[in-house]
PDB file of C-alpha atoms in Angstrom:
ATOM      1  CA  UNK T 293      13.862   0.641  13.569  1.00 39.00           C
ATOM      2  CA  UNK T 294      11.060  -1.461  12.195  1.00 42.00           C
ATOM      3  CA  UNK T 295      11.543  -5.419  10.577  1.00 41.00           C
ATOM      4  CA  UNK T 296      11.231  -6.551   7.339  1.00 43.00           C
ATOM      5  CA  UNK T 297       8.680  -8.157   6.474  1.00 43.00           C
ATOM      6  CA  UNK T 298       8.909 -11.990   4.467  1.00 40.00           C
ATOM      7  CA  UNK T 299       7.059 -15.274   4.862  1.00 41.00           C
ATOM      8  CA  UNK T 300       9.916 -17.158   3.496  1.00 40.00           C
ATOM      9  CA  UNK T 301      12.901 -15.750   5.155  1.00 43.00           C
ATOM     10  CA  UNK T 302      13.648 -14.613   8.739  1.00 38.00           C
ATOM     11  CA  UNK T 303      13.107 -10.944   9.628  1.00 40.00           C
ATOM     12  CA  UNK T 304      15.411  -8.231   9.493  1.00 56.00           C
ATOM     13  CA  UNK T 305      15.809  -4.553  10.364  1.00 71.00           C
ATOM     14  CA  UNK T 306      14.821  -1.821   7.938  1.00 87.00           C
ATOM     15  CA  UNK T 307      15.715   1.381   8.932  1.00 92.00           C
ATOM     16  CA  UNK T 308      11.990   3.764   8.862  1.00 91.00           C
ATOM     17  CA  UNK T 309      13.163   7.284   9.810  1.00 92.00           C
ATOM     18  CA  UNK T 310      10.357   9.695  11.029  1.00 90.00           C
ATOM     19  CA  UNK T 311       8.176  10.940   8.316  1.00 89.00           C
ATOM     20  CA  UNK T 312       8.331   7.595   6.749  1.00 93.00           C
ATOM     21  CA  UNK T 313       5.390   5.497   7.371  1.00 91.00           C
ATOM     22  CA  UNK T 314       6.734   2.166   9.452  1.00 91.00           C
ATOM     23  CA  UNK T 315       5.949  -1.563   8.553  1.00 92.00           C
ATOM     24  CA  UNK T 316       2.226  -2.105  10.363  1.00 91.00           C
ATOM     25  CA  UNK T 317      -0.268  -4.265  10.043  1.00 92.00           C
ATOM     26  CA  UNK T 318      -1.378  -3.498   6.726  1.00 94.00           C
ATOM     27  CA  UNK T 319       2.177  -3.978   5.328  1.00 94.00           C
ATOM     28  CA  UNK T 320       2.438  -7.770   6.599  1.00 92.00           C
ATOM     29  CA  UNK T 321      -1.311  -8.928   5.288  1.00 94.00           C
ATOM     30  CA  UNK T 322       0.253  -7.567   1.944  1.00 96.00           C
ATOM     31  CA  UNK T 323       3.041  -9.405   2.703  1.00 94.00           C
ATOM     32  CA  UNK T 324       1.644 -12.525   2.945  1.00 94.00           C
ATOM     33  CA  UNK T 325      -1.081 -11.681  -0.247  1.00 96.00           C
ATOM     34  CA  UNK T 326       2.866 -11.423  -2.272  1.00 96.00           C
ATOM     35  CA  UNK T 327       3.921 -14.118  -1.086  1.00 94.00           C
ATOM     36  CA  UNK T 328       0.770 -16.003  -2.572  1.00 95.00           C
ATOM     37  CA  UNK T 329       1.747 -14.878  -5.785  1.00 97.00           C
ATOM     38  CA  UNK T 330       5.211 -16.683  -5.770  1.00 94.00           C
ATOM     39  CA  UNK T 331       6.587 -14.285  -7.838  1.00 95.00           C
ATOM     40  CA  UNK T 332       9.158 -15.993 -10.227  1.00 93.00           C
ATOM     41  CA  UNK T 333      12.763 -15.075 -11.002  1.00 95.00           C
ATOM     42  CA  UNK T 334      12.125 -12.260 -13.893  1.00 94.00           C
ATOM     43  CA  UNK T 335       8.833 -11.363 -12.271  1.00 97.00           C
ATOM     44  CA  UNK T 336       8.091  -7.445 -13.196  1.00 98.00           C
ATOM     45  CA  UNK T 337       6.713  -5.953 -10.352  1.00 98.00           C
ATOM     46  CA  UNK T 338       6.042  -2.469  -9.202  1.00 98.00           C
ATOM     47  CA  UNK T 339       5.770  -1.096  -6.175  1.00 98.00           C
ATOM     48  CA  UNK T 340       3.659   2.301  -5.517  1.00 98.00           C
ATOM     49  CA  UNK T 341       4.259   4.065  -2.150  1.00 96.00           C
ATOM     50  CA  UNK T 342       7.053   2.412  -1.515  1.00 97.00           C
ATOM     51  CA  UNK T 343       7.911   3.522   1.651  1.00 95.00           C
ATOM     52  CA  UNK T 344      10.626   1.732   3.548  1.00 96.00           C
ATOM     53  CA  UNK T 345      10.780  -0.154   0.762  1.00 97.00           C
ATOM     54  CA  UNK T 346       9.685  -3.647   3.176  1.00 96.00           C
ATOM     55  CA  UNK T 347       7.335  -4.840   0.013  1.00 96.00           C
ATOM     56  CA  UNK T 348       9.733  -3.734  -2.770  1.00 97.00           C
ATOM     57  CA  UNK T 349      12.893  -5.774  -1.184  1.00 96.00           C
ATOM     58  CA  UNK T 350      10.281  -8.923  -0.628  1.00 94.00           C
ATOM     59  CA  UNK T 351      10.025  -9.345  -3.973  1.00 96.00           C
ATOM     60  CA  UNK T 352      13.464  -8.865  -4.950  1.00 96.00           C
ATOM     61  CA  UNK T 353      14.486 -11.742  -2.841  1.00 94.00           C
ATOM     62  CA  UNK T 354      12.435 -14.000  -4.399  1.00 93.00           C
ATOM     63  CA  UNK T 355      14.220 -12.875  -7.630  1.00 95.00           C
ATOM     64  CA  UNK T 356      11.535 -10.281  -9.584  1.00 97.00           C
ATOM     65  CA  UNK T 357      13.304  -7.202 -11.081  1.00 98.00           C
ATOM     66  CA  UNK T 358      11.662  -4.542  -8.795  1.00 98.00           C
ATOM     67  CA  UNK T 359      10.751  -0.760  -9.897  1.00 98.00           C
ATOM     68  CA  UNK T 360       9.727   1.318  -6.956  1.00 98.00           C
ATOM     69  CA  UNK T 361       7.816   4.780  -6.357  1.00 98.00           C
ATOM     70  CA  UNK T 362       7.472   7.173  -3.958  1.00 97.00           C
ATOM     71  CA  UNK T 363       6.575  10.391  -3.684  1.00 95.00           C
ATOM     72  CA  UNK T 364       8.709  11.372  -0.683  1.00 94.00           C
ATOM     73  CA  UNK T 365      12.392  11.905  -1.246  1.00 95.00           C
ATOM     74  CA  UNK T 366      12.494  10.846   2.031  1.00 95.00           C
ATOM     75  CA  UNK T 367      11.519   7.735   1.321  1.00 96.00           C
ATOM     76  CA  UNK T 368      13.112   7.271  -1.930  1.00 97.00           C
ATOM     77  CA  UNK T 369      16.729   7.202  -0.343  1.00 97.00           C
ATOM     78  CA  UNK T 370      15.373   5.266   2.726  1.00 97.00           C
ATOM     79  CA  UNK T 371      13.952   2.284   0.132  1.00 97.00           C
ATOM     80  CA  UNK T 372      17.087   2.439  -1.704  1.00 98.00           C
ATOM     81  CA  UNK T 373      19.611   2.364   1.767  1.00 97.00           C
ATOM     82  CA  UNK T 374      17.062  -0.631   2.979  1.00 97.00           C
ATOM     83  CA  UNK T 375      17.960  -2.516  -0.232  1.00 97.00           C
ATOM     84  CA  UNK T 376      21.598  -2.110  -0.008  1.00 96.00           C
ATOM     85  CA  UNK T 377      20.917  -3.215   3.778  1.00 95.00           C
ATOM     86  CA  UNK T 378      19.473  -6.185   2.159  1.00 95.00           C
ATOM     87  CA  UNK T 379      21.653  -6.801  -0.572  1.00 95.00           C
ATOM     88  CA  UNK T 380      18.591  -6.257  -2.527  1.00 96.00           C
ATOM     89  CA  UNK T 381      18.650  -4.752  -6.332  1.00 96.00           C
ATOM     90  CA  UNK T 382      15.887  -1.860  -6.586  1.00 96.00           C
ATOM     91  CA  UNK T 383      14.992   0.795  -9.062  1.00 98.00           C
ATOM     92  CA  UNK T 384      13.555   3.361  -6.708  1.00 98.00           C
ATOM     93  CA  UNK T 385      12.023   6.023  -8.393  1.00 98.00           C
ATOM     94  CA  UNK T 386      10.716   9.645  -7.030  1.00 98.00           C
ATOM     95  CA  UNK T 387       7.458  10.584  -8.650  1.00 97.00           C
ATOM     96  CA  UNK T 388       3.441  10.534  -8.659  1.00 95.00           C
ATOM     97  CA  UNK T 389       2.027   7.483  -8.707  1.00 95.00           C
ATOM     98  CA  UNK T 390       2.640   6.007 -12.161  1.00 96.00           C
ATOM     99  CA  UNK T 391       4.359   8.942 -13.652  1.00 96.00           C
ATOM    100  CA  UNK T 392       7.989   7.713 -13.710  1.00 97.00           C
ATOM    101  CA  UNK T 393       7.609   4.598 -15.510  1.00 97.00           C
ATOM    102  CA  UNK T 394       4.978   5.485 -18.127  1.00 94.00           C
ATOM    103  CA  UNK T 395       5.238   3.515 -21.117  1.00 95.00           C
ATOM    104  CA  UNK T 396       6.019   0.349 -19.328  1.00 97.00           C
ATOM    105  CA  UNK T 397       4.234  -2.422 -18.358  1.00 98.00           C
ATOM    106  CA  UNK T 398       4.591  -5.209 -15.252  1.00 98.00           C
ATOM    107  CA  UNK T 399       3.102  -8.791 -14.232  1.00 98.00           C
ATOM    108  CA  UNK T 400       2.774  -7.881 -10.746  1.00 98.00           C
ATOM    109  CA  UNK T 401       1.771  -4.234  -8.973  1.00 98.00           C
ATOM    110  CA  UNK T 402       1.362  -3.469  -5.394  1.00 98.00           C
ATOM    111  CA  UNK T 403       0.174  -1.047  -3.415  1.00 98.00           C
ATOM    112  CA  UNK T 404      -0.215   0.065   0.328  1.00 97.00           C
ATOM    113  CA  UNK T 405      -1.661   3.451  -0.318  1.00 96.00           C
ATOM    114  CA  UNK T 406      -2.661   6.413   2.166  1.00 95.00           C
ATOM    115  CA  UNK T 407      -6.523   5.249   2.747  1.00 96.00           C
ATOM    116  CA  UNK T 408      -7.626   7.095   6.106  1.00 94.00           C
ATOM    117  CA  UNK T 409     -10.599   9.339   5.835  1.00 94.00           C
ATOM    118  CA  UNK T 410      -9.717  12.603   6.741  1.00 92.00           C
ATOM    119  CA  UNK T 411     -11.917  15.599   8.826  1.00 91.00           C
ATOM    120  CA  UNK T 412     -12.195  18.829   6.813  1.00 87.00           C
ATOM    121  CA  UNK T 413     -10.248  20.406   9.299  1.00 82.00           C
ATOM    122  CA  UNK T 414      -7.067  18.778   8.024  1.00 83.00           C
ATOM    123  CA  UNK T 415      -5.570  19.050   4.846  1.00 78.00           C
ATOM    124  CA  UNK T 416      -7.123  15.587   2.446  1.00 75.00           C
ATOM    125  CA  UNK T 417      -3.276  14.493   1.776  1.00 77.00           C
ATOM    126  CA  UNK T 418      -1.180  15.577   4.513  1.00 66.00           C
ATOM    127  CA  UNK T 419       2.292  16.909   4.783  1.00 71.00           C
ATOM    128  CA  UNK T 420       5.318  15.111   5.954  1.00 70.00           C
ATOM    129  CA  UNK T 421       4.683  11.799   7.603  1.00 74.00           C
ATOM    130  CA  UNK T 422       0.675  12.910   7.435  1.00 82.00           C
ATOM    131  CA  UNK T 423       0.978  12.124   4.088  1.00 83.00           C
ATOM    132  CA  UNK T 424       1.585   8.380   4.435  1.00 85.00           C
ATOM    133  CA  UNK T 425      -2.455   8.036   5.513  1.00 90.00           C
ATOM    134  CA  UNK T 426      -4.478  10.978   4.928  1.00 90.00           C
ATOM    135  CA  UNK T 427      -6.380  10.224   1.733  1.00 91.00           C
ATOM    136  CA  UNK T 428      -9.651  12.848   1.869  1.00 91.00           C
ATOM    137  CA  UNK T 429     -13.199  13.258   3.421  1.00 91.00           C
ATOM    138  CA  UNK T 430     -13.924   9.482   1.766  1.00 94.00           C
ATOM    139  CA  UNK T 431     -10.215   8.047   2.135  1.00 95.00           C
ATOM    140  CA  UNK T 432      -9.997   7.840  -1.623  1.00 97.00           C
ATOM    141  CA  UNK T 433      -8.022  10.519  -3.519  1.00 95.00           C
ATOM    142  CA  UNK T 434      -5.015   8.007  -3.885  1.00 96.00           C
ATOM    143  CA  UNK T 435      -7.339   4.756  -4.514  1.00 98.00           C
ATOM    144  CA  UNK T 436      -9.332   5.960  -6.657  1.00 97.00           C
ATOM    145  CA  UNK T 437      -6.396   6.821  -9.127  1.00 96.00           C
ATOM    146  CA  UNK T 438      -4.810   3.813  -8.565  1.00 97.00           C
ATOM    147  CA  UNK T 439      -7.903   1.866 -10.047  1.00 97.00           C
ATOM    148  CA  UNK T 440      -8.089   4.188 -12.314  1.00 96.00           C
ATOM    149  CA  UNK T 441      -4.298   4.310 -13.668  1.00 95.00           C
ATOM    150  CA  UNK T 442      -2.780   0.730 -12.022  1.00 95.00           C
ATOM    151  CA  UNK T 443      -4.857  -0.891 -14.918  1.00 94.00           C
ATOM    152  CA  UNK T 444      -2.873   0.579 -17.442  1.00 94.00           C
ATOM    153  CA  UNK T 445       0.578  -0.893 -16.462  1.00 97.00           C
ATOM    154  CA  UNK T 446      -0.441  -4.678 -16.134  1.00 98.00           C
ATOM    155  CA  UNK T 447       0.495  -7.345 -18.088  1.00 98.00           C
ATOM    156  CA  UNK T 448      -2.215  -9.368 -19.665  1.00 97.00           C
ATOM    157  CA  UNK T 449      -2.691 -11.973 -16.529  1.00 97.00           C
ATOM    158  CA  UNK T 450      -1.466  -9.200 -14.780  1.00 98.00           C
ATOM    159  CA  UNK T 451      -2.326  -9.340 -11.089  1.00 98.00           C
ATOM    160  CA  UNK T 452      -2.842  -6.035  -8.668  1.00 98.00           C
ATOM    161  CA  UNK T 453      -2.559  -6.105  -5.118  1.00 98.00           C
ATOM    162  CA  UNK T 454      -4.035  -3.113  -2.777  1.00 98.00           C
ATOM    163  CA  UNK T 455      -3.989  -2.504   1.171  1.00 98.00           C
ATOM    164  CA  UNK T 456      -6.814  -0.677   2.172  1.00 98.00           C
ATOM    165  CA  UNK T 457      -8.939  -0.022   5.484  1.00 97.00           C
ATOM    166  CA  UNK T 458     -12.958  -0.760   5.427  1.00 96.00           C
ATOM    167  CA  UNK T 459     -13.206   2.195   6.412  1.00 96.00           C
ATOM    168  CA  UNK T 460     -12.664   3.551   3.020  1.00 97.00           C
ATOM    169  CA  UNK T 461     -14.706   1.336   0.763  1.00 97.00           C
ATOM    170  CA  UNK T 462     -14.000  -1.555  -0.268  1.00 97.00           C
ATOM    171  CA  UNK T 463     -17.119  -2.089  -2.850  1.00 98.00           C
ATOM    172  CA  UNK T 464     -16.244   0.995  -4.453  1.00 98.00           C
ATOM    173  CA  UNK T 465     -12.573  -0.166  -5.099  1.00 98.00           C
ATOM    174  CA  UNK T 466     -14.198  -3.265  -6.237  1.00 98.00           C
ATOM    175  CA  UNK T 467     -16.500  -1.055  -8.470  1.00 98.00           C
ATOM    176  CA  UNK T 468     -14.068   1.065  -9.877  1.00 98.00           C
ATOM    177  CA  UNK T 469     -11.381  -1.787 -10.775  1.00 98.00           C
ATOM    178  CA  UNK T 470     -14.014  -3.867 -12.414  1.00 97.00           C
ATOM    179  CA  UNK T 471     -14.928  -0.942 -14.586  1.00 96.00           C
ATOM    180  CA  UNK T 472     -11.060  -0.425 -15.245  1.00 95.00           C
ATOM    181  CA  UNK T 473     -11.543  -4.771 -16.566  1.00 95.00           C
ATOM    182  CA  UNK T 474     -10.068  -5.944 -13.888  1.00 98.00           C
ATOM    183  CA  UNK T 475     -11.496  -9.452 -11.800  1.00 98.00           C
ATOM    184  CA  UNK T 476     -11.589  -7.842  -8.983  1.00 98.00           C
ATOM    185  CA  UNK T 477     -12.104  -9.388  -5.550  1.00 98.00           C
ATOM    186  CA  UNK T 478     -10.798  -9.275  -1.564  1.00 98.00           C
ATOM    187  CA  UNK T 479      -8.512 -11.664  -1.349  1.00 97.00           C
ATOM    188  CA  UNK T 480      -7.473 -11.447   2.530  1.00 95.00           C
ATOM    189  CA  UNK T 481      -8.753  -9.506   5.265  1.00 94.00           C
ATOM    190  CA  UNK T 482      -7.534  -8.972   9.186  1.00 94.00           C
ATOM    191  CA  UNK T 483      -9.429  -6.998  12.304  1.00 94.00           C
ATOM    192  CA  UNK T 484      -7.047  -4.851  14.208  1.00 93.00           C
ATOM    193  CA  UNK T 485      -7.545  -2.576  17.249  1.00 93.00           C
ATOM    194  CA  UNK T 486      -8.061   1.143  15.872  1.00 94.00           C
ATOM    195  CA  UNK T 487      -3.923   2.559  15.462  1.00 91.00           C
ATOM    196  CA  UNK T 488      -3.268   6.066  16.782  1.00 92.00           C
ATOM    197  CA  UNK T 489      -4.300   7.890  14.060  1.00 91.00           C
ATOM    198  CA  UNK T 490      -7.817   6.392  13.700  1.00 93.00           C
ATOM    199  CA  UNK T 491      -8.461   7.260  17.609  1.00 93.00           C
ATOM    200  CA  UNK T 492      -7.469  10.539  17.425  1.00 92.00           C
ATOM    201  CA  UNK T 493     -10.245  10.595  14.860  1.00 92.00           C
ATOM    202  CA  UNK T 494     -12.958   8.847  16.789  1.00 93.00           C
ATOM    203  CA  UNK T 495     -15.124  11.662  17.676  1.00 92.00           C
ATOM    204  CA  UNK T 496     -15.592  12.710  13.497  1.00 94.00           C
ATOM    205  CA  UNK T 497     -15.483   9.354  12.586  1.00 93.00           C
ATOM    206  CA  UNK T 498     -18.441   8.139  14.936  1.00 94.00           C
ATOM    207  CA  UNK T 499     -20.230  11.366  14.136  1.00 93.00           C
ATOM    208  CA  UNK T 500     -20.667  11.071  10.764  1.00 90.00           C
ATOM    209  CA  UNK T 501     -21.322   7.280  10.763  1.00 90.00           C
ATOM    210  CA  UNK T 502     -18.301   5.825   9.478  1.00 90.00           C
ATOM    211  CA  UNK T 503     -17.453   3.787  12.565  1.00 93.00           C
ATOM    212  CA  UNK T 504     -20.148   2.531  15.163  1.00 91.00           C
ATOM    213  CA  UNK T 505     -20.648   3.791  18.557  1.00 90.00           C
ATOM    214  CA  UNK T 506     -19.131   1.178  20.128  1.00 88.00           C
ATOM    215  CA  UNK T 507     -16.718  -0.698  17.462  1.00 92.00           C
ATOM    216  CA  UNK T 508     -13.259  -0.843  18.132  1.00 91.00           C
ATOM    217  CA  UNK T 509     -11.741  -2.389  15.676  1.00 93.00           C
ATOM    218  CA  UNK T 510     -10.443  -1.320  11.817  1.00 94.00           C
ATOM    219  CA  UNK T 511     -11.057  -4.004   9.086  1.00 95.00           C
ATOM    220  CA  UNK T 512      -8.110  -4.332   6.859  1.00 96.00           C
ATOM    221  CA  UNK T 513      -8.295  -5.627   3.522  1.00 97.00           C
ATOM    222  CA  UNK T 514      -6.602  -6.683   0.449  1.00 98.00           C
ATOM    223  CA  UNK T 515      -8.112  -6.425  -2.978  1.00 98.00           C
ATOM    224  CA  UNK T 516      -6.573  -8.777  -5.827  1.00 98.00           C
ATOM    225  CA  UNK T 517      -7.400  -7.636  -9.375  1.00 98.00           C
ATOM    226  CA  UNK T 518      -6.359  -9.698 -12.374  1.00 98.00           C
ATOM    227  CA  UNK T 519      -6.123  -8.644 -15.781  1.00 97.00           C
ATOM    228  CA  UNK T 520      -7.596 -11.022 -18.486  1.00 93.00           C
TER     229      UNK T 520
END
């Protein structure tokens, strides 16, 4: 059991089943980055990776008409029993990224994508609950679609939102969305000690210089992009 996840109302319980990553740290500073939006009633807003669904059913109670994806069945029909936990009305789609609602368009998308670099030794996007945070040698096989693709789907004034660690760029992701024409810039950022998967990772992750001998800490950051 894991909480929801709202700046404006009390927590509650949403159900995240193994193999279906858990509200963390990353999940509430993109909480909070929603919130700042004050999404109005009628709001469009997509949701990729859902997960739980924690993000999605934050924005439905503030009254936006909520699409969400996931590529996990698993977490499909965990996002939509969460909503009906919360009295919440989602569309919870099953599908790649933005393949199930091609065509469309939305004022607000948000994203807490897998972002973790990954040794060769394990496959770049994971299986089962593995494939919540692996994201490649660079932690970027999922971001870089995103600000590749997520431009596509917004609104003009549009406004994206994306969790991601330090670890895995943050300049490029500013980089790429710029040269999508989005204003791209990092909008929040929090210092957390390194989770279980990141220490478990220490030895290949010092080795090849992506974390200092003696930091212990992962940078977190959200990137807000805004369509003109």
């Amino acid at each position: 059991m894991a909480f929801l996840v709202d700046p404006t109302r009390r927590p509650g319980p949403v159900l995240a089943p193994p193999g279906v990553y858990a509200p963390q740290a990353d999940t509430y500073l993109l909480a909070r980055a929603l919130h700042r939006e004050e999404p109005a009633p009628g709001t469009d807003v997509l949701d990729l990776g859902t997960g739980t669904g924690t993000l999605a059913i934050c924005a439905a109670r503030r009254g936006a008409r909520v699409t969400a994806v996931d590529i996990a069945w698993r977490a499909v029909l965990t996002a939509r029993l969460n909503a009906l936990r919360a009295r919440q009305r989602l569309t919870v789609h099953r599908g790649d990224l933005l393949q199930p609602v091609r065509g469309r368009s939305f004022d607000l998308v948000i994203s807490n994508p897998p972002y973790v670099p990954t040794p060769p030794s394990e496959p770049a996007t994971g299986r089962g609950r593995e494939r919540a945070w692996n994201a490649g040698h660079d932690g970027r096989v999922v971001l870089d679609r995103i600000c590749a693709e997520a431009p596509q789907v917004l609104r003009p004034g549009g406004v994206l939102l994306i969790a991601q660690s330090g670890l895995s760029g943050t300049e490029e992701t500013l980089e790429r969305l710029a040269d999508s024409g989005l204003r791209a810039t990092v909008s929040d950022r929090a210092y957390i000690p390194f989770g279980p998967v990141l220490r478990s990772r220490l030895p290949w992750l010092r080795e090849s210089g992506r974390i200092a001998p003696r930091e212990e800490n992962e940078e977190l950051v959200i990137v807000r992009a805004q369509r003109d």
